[in-house]
Structures are given as structure tokens and as C-alpha cells.
PDB file of C-alpha atoms in Angstrom:
ATOM      1  CA  MET A   1      61.578 114.444-102.361  1.00 95.00           C
ATOM      2  CA  LEU A   2      60.079 117.374-100.451  1.00 97.00           C
ATOM      3  CA  LYS A   3      56.475 118.222-101.207  1.00 98.00           C
ATOM      4  CA  ILE A   4      55.917 121.976-100.893  1.00 98.00           C
ATOM      5  CA  LEU A   5      52.432 123.486-100.787  1.00 98.00           C
ATOM      6  CA  PHE A   6      51.172 127.068-100.869  1.00 98.00           C
ATOM      7  CA  PHE A   7      47.841 128.372 -99.639  1.00 98.00           C
ATOM      8  CA  GLY A   8      45.662 131.490 -99.573  1.00 97.00           C
ATOM      9  CA  GLN A   9      46.942 134.691-101.080  1.00 97.00           C
ATOM     10  CA  LEU A  10      50.463 133.289-101.218  1.00 98.00           C
ATOM     11  CA  LYS A  11      49.353 130.626-103.701  1.00 98.00           C
ATOM     12  CA  GLU A  12      47.962 133.372-105.962  1.00 97.00           C
ATOM     13  CA  LEU A  13      50.926 135.725-105.639  1.00 97.00           C
ATOM     14  CA  LEU A  14      53.415 132.971-106.439  1.00 98.00           C
ATOM     15  CA  LYS A  15      51.111 131.395-109.023  1.00 98.00           C
ATOM     16  CA  THR A  16      52.113 128.073-107.529  1.00 98.00           C
ATOM     17  CA  GLU A  17      50.110 125.510-105.629  1.00 98.00           C
ATOM     18  CA  ARG A  18      52.650 122.757-105.321  1.00 98.00           C
ATOM     19  CA  LEU A  19      56.336 122.241-105.897  1.00 97.00           C
ATOM     20  CA  ASP A  20      58.478 119.133-105.479  1.00 97.00           C
ATOM     21  CA  ILE A  21      62.129 119.508-104.620  1.00 95.00           C
ATOM     22  CA  GLU A  22      64.761 116.805-104.619  1.00 93.00           C
ATOM     23  CA  PHE A  23      66.001 116.100-101.107  1.00 92.00           C
ATOM     24  CA  VAL A  24      69.367 114.593-100.349  1.00 87.00           C
ATOM     25  CA  GLN A  25      69.807 113.335 -96.800  1.00 82.00           C
ATOM     26  CA  HIS A  26      72.815 114.914 -95.027  1.00 81.00           C
ATOM     27  CA  ASP A  27      73.036 117.671 -97.630  1.00 83.00           C
ATOM     28  CA  LYS A  28      74.128 120.530 -95.389  1.00 86.00           C
ATOM     29  CA  SER A  29      72.900 123.197 -97.797  1.00 88.00           C
ATOM     30  CA  LEU A  30      69.277 122.128 -97.394  1.00 92.00           C
ATOM     31  CA  ASN A  31      68.459 120.534 -94.075  1.00 92.00           C
ATOM     32  CA  THR A  32      66.256 123.023 -92.249  1.00 96.00           C
ATOM     33  CA  VAL A  33      63.057 124.942 -92.957  1.00 97.00           C
ATOM     34  CA  ALA A  34      65.097 128.177 -92.925  1.00 97.00           C
ATOM     35  CA  MET A  35      67.347 126.896 -95.714  1.00 96.00           C
ATOM     36  CA  LEU A  36      64.401 125.792 -97.798  1.00 97.00           C
ATOM     37  CA  ARG A  37      62.775 129.181 -97.323  1.00 98.00           C
ATOM     38  CA  CYS A  38      65.994 130.916 -98.455  1.00 97.00           C
ATOM     39  CA  LEU A  39      66.287 128.663-101.489  1.00 96.00           C
ATOM     40  CA  LEU A  40      62.717 129.442-102.547  1.00 98.00           C
ATOM     41  CA  GLN A  41      63.152 133.163-101.902  1.00 98.00           C
ATOM     42  CA  LYS A  42      65.974 133.215-104.453  1.00 97.00           C
ATOM     43  CA  ARG A  43      63.593 132.323-107.302  1.00 96.00           C
ATOM     44  CA  ASP A  44      62.662 135.974-107.959  1.00 96.00           C
ATOM     45  CA  ASP A  45      61.596 139.255-106.329  1.00 98.00           C
ATOM     46  CA  THR A  46      58.018 138.146-105.696  1.00 97.00           C
ATOM     47  CA  TRP A  47      59.099 134.942-103.995  1.00 98.00           C
ATOM     48  CA  ASN A  48      61.713 136.880-102.063  1.00 98.00           C
ATOM     49  CA  GLU A  49      59.151 139.363-100.763  1.00 97.00           C
ATOM     50  CA  TYR A  50      56.233 137.090 -99.937  1.00 97.00           C
ATOM     51  CA  LEU A  51      58.103 134.140 -98.494  1.00 98.00           C
ATOM     52  CA  ALA A  52      59.867 136.344 -95.942  1.00 97.00           C
ATOM     53  CA  PRO A  53      59.558 134.872 -92.427  1.00 95.00           C
ATOM     54  CA  ASP A  54      57.345 137.744 -91.246  1.00 93.00           C
ATOM     55  CA  LYS A  55      54.882 137.192 -94.111  1.00 95.00           C
ATOM     56  CA  ALA A  56      54.643 133.442 -94.620  1.00 97.00           C
ATOM     57  CA  LEU A  57      53.985 130.968 -91.817  1.00 96.00           C
ATOM     58  CA  VAL A  58      55.155 127.408 -92.243  1.00 97.00           C
ATOM     59  CA  ALA A  59      53.865 123.961 -91.317  1.00 98.00           C
ATOM     60  CA  VAL A  60      55.766 120.712 -91.672  1.00 98.00           C
ATOM     61  CA  ASN A  61      53.679 117.551 -91.963  1.00 97.00           C
ATOM     62  CA  GLN A  62      50.557 119.543 -91.075  1.00 97.00           C
ATOM     63  CA  GLU A  63      51.996 121.001 -87.898  1.00 95.00           C
ATOM     64  CA  MET A  64      52.847 124.673 -87.465  1.00 94.00           C
ATOM     65  CA  THR A  65      56.562 125.006 -86.828  1.00 96.00           C
ATOM     66  CA  ASN A  66      59.458 127.459 -86.789  1.00 94.00           C
ATOM     67  CA  ASP A  67      62.340 127.748 -89.202  1.00 96.00           C
ATOM     68  CA  ASP A  68      64.832 125.780 -87.082  1.00 96.00           C
ATOM     69  CA  LEU A  69      63.116 122.474 -87.731  1.00 97.00           C
ATOM     70  CA  GLU A  70      65.166 119.854 -89.550  1.00 96.00           C
ATOM     71  CA  LEU A  71      63.791 118.479 -92.790  1.00 96.00           C
ATOM     72  CA  HIS A  72      63.495 114.849 -93.786  1.00 95.00           C
ATOM     73  CA  ASP A  73      62.836 113.115 -97.058  1.00 95.00           C
ATOM     74  CA  THR A  74      59.090 112.961 -97.976  1.00 96.00           C
ATOM     75  CA  ASP A  75      58.216 115.854 -95.627  1.00 97.00           C
ATOM     76  CA  GLU A  76      55.225 117.946 -96.613  1.00 98.00           C
ATOM     77  CA  ILE A  77      56.021 121.629 -96.123  1.00 98.00           C
ATOM     78  CA  ALA A  78      53.293 124.246 -96.415  1.00 98.00           C
ATOM     79  CA  PHE A  79      53.771 128.005 -96.604  1.00 98.00           C
ATOM     80  CA  PHE A  80      50.811 130.315 -96.035  1.00 98.00           C
ATOM     81  CA  PRO A  81      49.808 133.784 -94.799  1.00 97.00           C
ATOM     82  CA  PRO A  82      48.511 134.286 -91.239  1.00 96.00           C
ATOM     83  CA  VAL A  83      45.176 132.471 -90.969  1.00 97.00           C
ATOM     84  CA  THR A  84      41.798 134.231 -91.107  1.00 96.00           C
ATOM     85  CA  GLY A  85      39.085 131.651 -90.381  1.00 96.00           C
ATOM     86  CA  GLY A  86      36.215 131.787 -87.935  1.00 95.00           C
TER      87      GLY A  86
ATOM     88  CA  MET B   1      26.899 109.878 -69.437  1.00 51.00           C
ATOM     89  CA  SER B   2      30.109 111.194 -70.967  1.00 74.00           C
ATOM     90  CA  GLY B   3      30.151 113.389 -74.032  1.00 92.00           C
ATOM     91  CA  PHE B   4      31.697 113.407 -77.502  1.00 97.00           C
ATOM     92  CA  THR B   5      34.001 115.526 -79.628  1.00 98.00           C
ATOM     93  CA  LYS B   6      32.812 116.289 -83.126  1.00 98.00           C
ATOM     94  CA  ILE B   7      34.995 118.136 -85.643  1.00 98.00           C
ATOM     95  CA  LYS B   8      33.705 118.792 -89.149  1.00 98.00           C
ATOM     96  CA  VAL B   9      34.964 120.834 -92.084  1.00 98.00           C
ATOM     97  CA  GLN B  10      32.376 120.923 -94.818  1.00 98.00           C
ATOM     98  CA  ASN B  11      30.923 122.805 -97.779  1.00 98.00           C
ATOM     99  CA  GLN B  12      27.295 122.367 -96.825  1.00 98.00           C
ATOM    100  CA  ASP B  13      25.383 124.411 -94.295  1.00 98.00           C
ATOM    101  CA  PHE B  14      24.602 123.103 -90.799  1.00 98.00           C
ATOM    102  CA  ASP B  15      21.354 123.137 -88.895  1.00 98.00           C
ATOM    103  CA  PHE B  16      21.668 124.897 -85.550  1.00 98.00           C
ATOM    104  CA  ALA B  17      18.701 123.033 -84.011  1.00 98.00           C
ATOM    105  CA  ASN B  18      20.168 119.632 -84.912  1.00 98.00           C
ATOM    106  CA  GLU B  19      23.572 120.522 -83.530  1.00 98.00           C
ATOM    107  CA  TYR B  20      22.024 121.884 -80.361  1.00 98.00           C
ATOM    108  CA  GLN B  21      19.876 118.778 -79.916  1.00 98.00           C
ATOM    109  CA  GLU B  22      22.793 116.436 -80.483  1.00 98.00           C
ATOM    110  CA  LEU B  23      24.768 118.231 -77.772  1.00 98.00           C
ATOM    111  CA  ARG B  24      21.794 118.145 -75.408  1.00 96.00           C
ATOM    112  CA  ASP B  25      21.151 114.452 -75.977  1.00 96.00           C
ATOM    113  CA  SER B  26      24.775 113.491 -75.383  1.00 95.00           C
ATOM    114  CA  THR B  27      24.898 114.279 -71.706  1.00 89.00           C
ATOM    115  CA  SER B  28      22.507 114.362 -68.816  1.00 90.00           C
ATOM    116  CA  SER B  29      24.986 115.502 -66.169  1.00 93.00           C
ATOM    117  CA  ASP B  30      25.777 118.854 -67.801  1.00 96.00           C
ATOM    118  CA  GLY B  31      23.756 121.888 -66.787  1.00 96.00           C
ATOM    119  CA  ALA B  32      25.246 124.298 -69.299  1.00 98.00           C
ATOM    120  CA  LEU B  33      25.396 124.467 -73.073  1.00 98.00           C
ATOM    121  CA  VAL B  34      27.017 127.403 -74.869  1.00 98.00           C
ATOM    122  CA  ALA B  35      26.772 127.626 -78.649  1.00 98.00           C
ATOM    123  CA  PHE B  36      28.396 130.195 -80.919  1.00 98.00           C
ATOM    124  CA  VAL B  37      27.687 130.792 -84.610  1.00 98.00           C
ATOM    125  CA  GLY B  38      29.821 132.994 -86.877  1.00 97.00           C
ATOM    126  CA  LEU B  39      28.091 134.595 -89.885  1.00 96.00           C
ATOM    127  CA  VAL B  40      29.167 136.322 -93.092  1.00 94.00           C
ATOM    128  CA  ARG B  41      28.824 140.099 -92.632  1.00 88.00           C
ATOM    129  CA  ASP B  42      27.792 142.430 -95.452  1.00 88.00           C
ATOM    130  CA  ILE B  43      30.373 145.014 -94.488  1.00 79.00           C
ATOM    131  CA  ASN B  44      34.049 144.876 -93.602  1.00 77.00           C
ATOM    132  CA  LEU B  45      36.451 147.822 -93.257  1.00 71.00           C
ATOM    133  CA  GLU B  46      33.741 150.121 -94.661  1.00 71.00           C
ATOM    134  CA  GLU B  47      33.429 148.126 -97.866  1.00 77.00           C
ATOM    135  CA  GLU B  48      30.336 146.340 -99.069  1.00 86.00           C
ATOM    136  CA  VAL B  49      30.818 142.601 -99.096  1.00 87.00           C
ATOM    137  CA  SER B  50      28.649 140.395-101.313  1.00 89.00           C
ATOM    138  CA  GLY B  51      30.188 137.038-100.441  1.00 93.00           C
ATOM    139  CA  LEU B  52      33.108 135.120 -99.075  1.00 94.00           C
ATOM    140  CA  PHE B  53      35.334 132.330-100.309  1.00 96.00           C
ATOM    141  CA  LEU B  54      36.903 130.140 -97.646  1.00 98.00           C
ATOM    142  CA  GLU B  55      40.003 128.165 -98.469  1.00 98.00           C
ATOM    143  CA  HIS B  56      41.671 125.659 -96.139  1.00 98.00           C
ATOM    144  CA  TYR B  57      44.518 123.177 -95.869  1.00 98.00           C
ATOM    145  CA  PRO B  58      42.519 119.950 -95.685  1.00 95.00           C
ATOM    146  CA  ALA B  59      45.048 117.606 -94.085  1.00 88.00           C
ATOM    147  CA  MET B  60      45.925 120.117 -91.387  1.00 97.00           C
ATOM    148  CA  THR B  61      42.606 121.729 -90.496  1.00 98.00           C
ATOM    149  CA  GLU B  62      40.980 118.866 -88.618  1.00 96.00           C
ATOM    150  CA  ARG B  63      44.208 118.057 -86.830  1.00 97.00           C
ATOM    151  CA  VAL B  64      44.510 121.630 -85.530  1.00 98.00           C
ATOM    152  CA  LEU B  65      40.848 121.798 -84.491  1.00 98.00           C
ATOM    153  CA  ASN B  66      41.214 118.498 -82.629  1.00 98.00           C
ATOM    154  CA  ASN B  67      44.245 119.827 -80.783  1.00 97.00           C
ATOM    155  CA  ILE B  68      42.424 123.005 -79.804  1.00 98.00           C
ATOM    156  CA  VAL B  69      39.540 120.971 -78.352  1.00 98.00           C
ATOM    157  CA  LYS B  70      41.997 118.686 -76.532  1.00 98.00           C
ATOM    158  CA  ASN B  71      43.633 121.730 -74.955  1.00 98.00           C
ATOM    159  CA  ALA B  72      40.238 123.114 -73.936  1.00 98.00           C
ATOM    160  CA  ARG B  73      39.431 119.774 -72.293  1.00 98.00           C
ATOM    161  CA  LYS B  74      42.659 119.997 -70.291  1.00 98.00           C
ATOM    162  CA  LYS B  75      41.661 123.407 -68.964  1.00 98.00           C
ATOM    163  CA  TRP B  76      37.991 122.797 -68.202  1.00 98.00           C
ATOM    164  CA  GLN B  77      35.847 119.802 -67.407  1.00 97.00           C
ATOM    165  CA  LEU B  78      33.685 119.554 -70.496  1.00 98.00           C
ATOM    166  CA  GLY B  79      31.006 117.163 -71.665  1.00 98.00           C
ATOM    167  CA  SER B  80      30.524 117.360 -75.425  1.00 98.00           C
ATOM    168  CA  VAL B  81      32.176 119.666 -77.935  1.00 98.00           C
ATOM    169  CA  SER B  82      31.129 120.264 -81.553  1.00 98.00           C
ATOM    170  CA  VAL B  83      33.120 122.349 -84.003  1.00 98.00           C
ATOM    171  CA  ILE B  84      31.855 122.781 -87.558  1.00 98.00           C
ATOM    172  CA  HIS B  85      33.612 125.073 -90.024  1.00 98.00           C
ATOM    173  CA  ARG B  86      32.432 125.642 -93.556  1.00 98.00           C
ATOM    174  CA  VAL B  87      34.639 126.117 -96.618  1.00 98.00           C
ATOM    175  CA  GLY B  88      33.998 127.182-100.210  1.00 98.00           C
ATOM    176  CA  GLN B  89      31.740 129.950-101.491  1.00 97.00           C
ATOM    177  CA  LEU B  90      29.416 131.599 -98.937  1.00 97.00           C
ATOM    178  CA  ASP B  91      26.881 134.379 -99.357  1.00 95.00           C
ATOM    179  CA  VAL B  92      26.176 137.254 -96.985  1.00 94.00           C
ATOM    180  CA  SER B  93      24.527 136.164 -93.710  1.00 94.00           C
ATOM    181  CA  GLU B  94      25.325 132.505 -94.255  1.00 96.00           C
ATOM    182  CA  GLN B  95      26.684 130.527 -91.322  1.00 98.00           C
ATOM    183  CA  ILE B  96      30.461 130.036 -91.274  1.00 98.00           C
ATOM    184  CA  VAL B  97      31.270 128.339 -88.013  1.00 98.00           C
ATOM    185  CA  PHE B  98      29.556 126.562 -85.125  1.00 98.00           C
ATOM    186  CA  VAL B  99      31.155 125.934 -81.756  1.00 98.00           C
ATOM    187  CA  GLY B 100      29.064 124.203 -79.100  1.00 98.00           C
ATOM    188  CA  VAL B 101      30.246 123.171 -75.651  1.00 98.00           C
ATOM    189  CA  THR B 102      28.521 121.475 -72.730  1.00 98.00           C
ATOM    190  CA  SER B 103      29.704 121.490 -69.140  1.00 98.00           C
ATOM    191  CA  ARG B 104      28.460 121.026 -65.585  1.00 97.00           C
ATOM    192  CA  HIS B 105      28.275 124.757 -65.003  1.00 95.00           C
ATOM    193  CA  ARG B 106      28.064 127.783 -67.230  1.00 97.00           C
ATOM    194  CA  GLN B 107      31.427 129.371 -66.498  1.00 98.00           C
ATOM    195  CA  SER B 108      33.419 126.500 -67.997  1.00 98.00           C
ATOM    196  CA  ALA B 109      31.124 126.316 -71.010  1.00 98.00           C
ATOM    197  CA  TYR B 110      31.364 130.066 -71.710  1.00 98.00           C
ATOM    198  CA  GLN B 111      35.125 130.134 -71.289  1.00 98.00           C
ATOM    199  CA  ALA B 112      35.862 126.967 -73.254  1.00 98.00           C
ATOM    200  CA  ASN B 113      33.701 128.171 -76.132  1.00 98.00           C
ATOM    201  CA  GLU B 114      35.597 131.461 -76.293  1.00 98.00           C
ATOM    202  CA  PHE B 115      38.948 129.665 -75.972  1.00 98.00           C
ATOM    203  CA  ILE B 116      38.119 127.393 -78.904  1.00 98.00           C
ATOM    204  CA  MET B 117      37.035 130.314 -81.104  1.00 98.00           C
ATOM    205  CA  ASP B 118      40.075 132.420 -80.157  1.00 97.00           C
ATOM    206  CA  TYR B 119      42.481 129.621 -81.099  1.00 97.00           C
ATOM    207  CA  LEU B 120      40.513 128.619 -84.178  1.00 98.00           C
ATOM    208  CA  LYS B 121      40.918 132.158 -85.486  1.00 96.00           C
ATOM    209  CA  THR B 122      44.685 132.223 -85.021  1.00 94.00           C
ATOM    210  CA  GLN B 123      45.772 128.591 -85.512  1.00 96.00           C
ATOM    211  CA  ALA B 124      43.409 126.769 -87.849  1.00 97.00           C
ATOM    212  CA  PRO B 125      44.504 127.001 -91.496  1.00 98.00           C
ATOM    213  CA  PHE B 126      41.537 128.789 -93.072  1.00 98.00           C
ATOM    214  CA  TRP B 127      41.788 131.847 -95.322  1.00 98.00           C
ATOM    215  CA  LYS B 128      38.941 134.172 -96.292  1.00 96.00           C
ATOM    216  CA  LYS B 129      38.658 136.004 -99.569  1.00 96.00           C
ATOM    217  CA  GLU B 130      35.923 138.624 -99.765  1.00 93.00           C
ATOM    218  CA  THR B 131      33.968 139.574-102.838  1.00 90.00           C
ATOM    219  CA  THR B 132      33.487 143.354-102.578  1.00 87.00           C
ATOM    220  CA  THR B 133      32.345 146.144-104.884  1.00 83.00           C
ATOM    221  CA  GLN B 134      36.064 146.900-105.367  1.00 84.00           C
ATOM    222  CA  GLY B 135      36.855 143.334-106.447  1.00 90.00           C
ATOM    223  CA  ASP B 136      38.080 140.234-104.626  1.00 93.00           C
ATOM    224  CA  LYS B 137      40.237 140.757-101.589  1.00 92.00           C
ATOM    225  CA  TRP B 138      42.044 138.367 -99.230  1.00 95.00           C
ATOM    226  CA  ILE B 139      41.349 139.289 -95.629  1.00 93.00           C
ATOM    227  CA  GLU B 140      44.369 140.159 -93.542  1.00 91.00           C
ATOM    228  CA  ALA B 141      44.911 138.654 -90.121  1.00 91.00           C
ATOM    229  CA  LYS B 142      44.224 140.986 -87.197  1.00 89.00           C
ATOM    230  CA  ILE B 143      46.713 141.596 -84.449  1.00 86.00           C
ATOM    231  CA  SER B 144      43.783 141.906 -82.017  1.00 89.00           C
ATOM    232  CA  ASP B 145      42.936 138.232 -82.726  1.00 89.00           C
ATOM    233  CA  GLN B 146      46.488 137.229 -81.857  1.00 85.00           C
ATOM    234  CA  GLU B 147      46.251 139.175 -78.617  1.00 88.00           C
ATOM    235  CA  LYS B 148      43.062 137.379 -77.612  1.00 90.00           C
ATOM    236  CA  THR B 149      44.855 134.043 -77.395  1.00 91.00           C
ATOM    237  CA  GLN B 150      47.454 135.547 -75.076  1.00 89.00           C
ATOM    238  CA  LYS B 151      44.951 135.945 -72.258  1.00 90.00           C
ATOM    239  CA  TRP B 152      44.624 132.125 -72.090  1.00 93.00           C
ATOM    240  CA  GLN B 153      48.353 131.529 -71.580  1.00 89.00           C
TER     241      GLN B 153
END
């Protein structure tokens, strides 16, 4: 299972805080962050627009990463807009 | 005496005098202490702001702040470092963030403090939502903040 989290404005726009997706090891259609992003973008126009790589950053297991990273079962993947703390 | 690293993400306010004293007490070999406090402004992009809501990604925030301090310690010889960031609902002129750094000499303390703030603003997973006269508004990240981290690379 992949645990997917959304934060900030993205959470509001997608009206989703958390989503769990079945993960099958060695499934070539879903083994990188990029593929997961694509899969989620297909849900509808809003998801397509706001999950675009230039709008939503991604962290895997609490570490900022890029879309090439390979996924593993039980990973926690978080999508969020550029950060604005401080 | 060697110093400490303190990282805190909390709802409640912090007391500047206590934080300052704790840093002072932690080291007797450091001749410099630089402390920065970020506050909630009442105006942003020409709009009146009456408050701020700060959201964060709890599991990730402290990890990122710790990494930023570790990187600062690699660049400069530092004594103690305190980073406190508040989350939740904040009113105008409340304190948001405290960064305090001690070092032998002032240059390292000034620079490390700025380095920590620059990276905190672009790497730590916090998001601000302003309450304005026009309604609630998520703040957008500034490109100028991104550029500030580039000078440290």
C-alpha cells in the first residue's frame, strides 16, 4: 500500500488529505514517482492541473525528491505546493 | 563548553529572553550570538492582513530543520543553534519563527543565521494562509526566496 498525503492549498483544491493506493511490487506501470503522479493526474481536470510537476513538489518518506525515484511498498508520498514558512 | 541544537515546532508562543538566555548559558567560548525573529505583518501585497494560519507536514518538518542546521554546522564553526517555528492560527505582530546562533566570532553567527533562514523558507514544509479583507488566501512562494539559497551554493 502507498500512503499519499496532500498539504497546503493542494489539499483544499483536491479536497483530499490522504489517499491509499494498492502497490504491487514489480508492477512496471507504477514503480516511480512520475508514474504515480501521472496516475493521479488522470482523476480529473483539477488533479491534472494542480499535480503538474511545476506546481506540486513531492517528498517520499519525508524527504524532498524528484520524479525519477523508485517507489516501494509502504512508502509515504506527499504532494504539496512550494513552501512558504519563515 | 560545547553547545546544543534545539529544533521545535509548536503552537504556543516563545519567549525571546528565555531563548536568548539559554543560548548564552550554553557556551562560554562563543563571543557572538545572533538571533532573528520573524513576525506576522499587517500588510502583504497591498492587502490588509488580519491573521495567518500556518500549516505544516509534521513528520517532515523537524527532519528538514535538523538537516539545515547540520549543513550550517558543516560550513561554520558554531556553538549552539535554536530554531523554533510556530504553527496554527497567529494574529498580526505575533512571533512566527526564532533562529538563534552562537559562534566564536560574529561573522559566522551572522552568516549561519541567514543561511538557516534562507533554507528554512525554501525547504521546510510550512504553508501560510492569510486572512485578509478579501478573504482567506494561500501565500505563493517567491522566486526571490529561491534565489537567496543559491548564493550559499
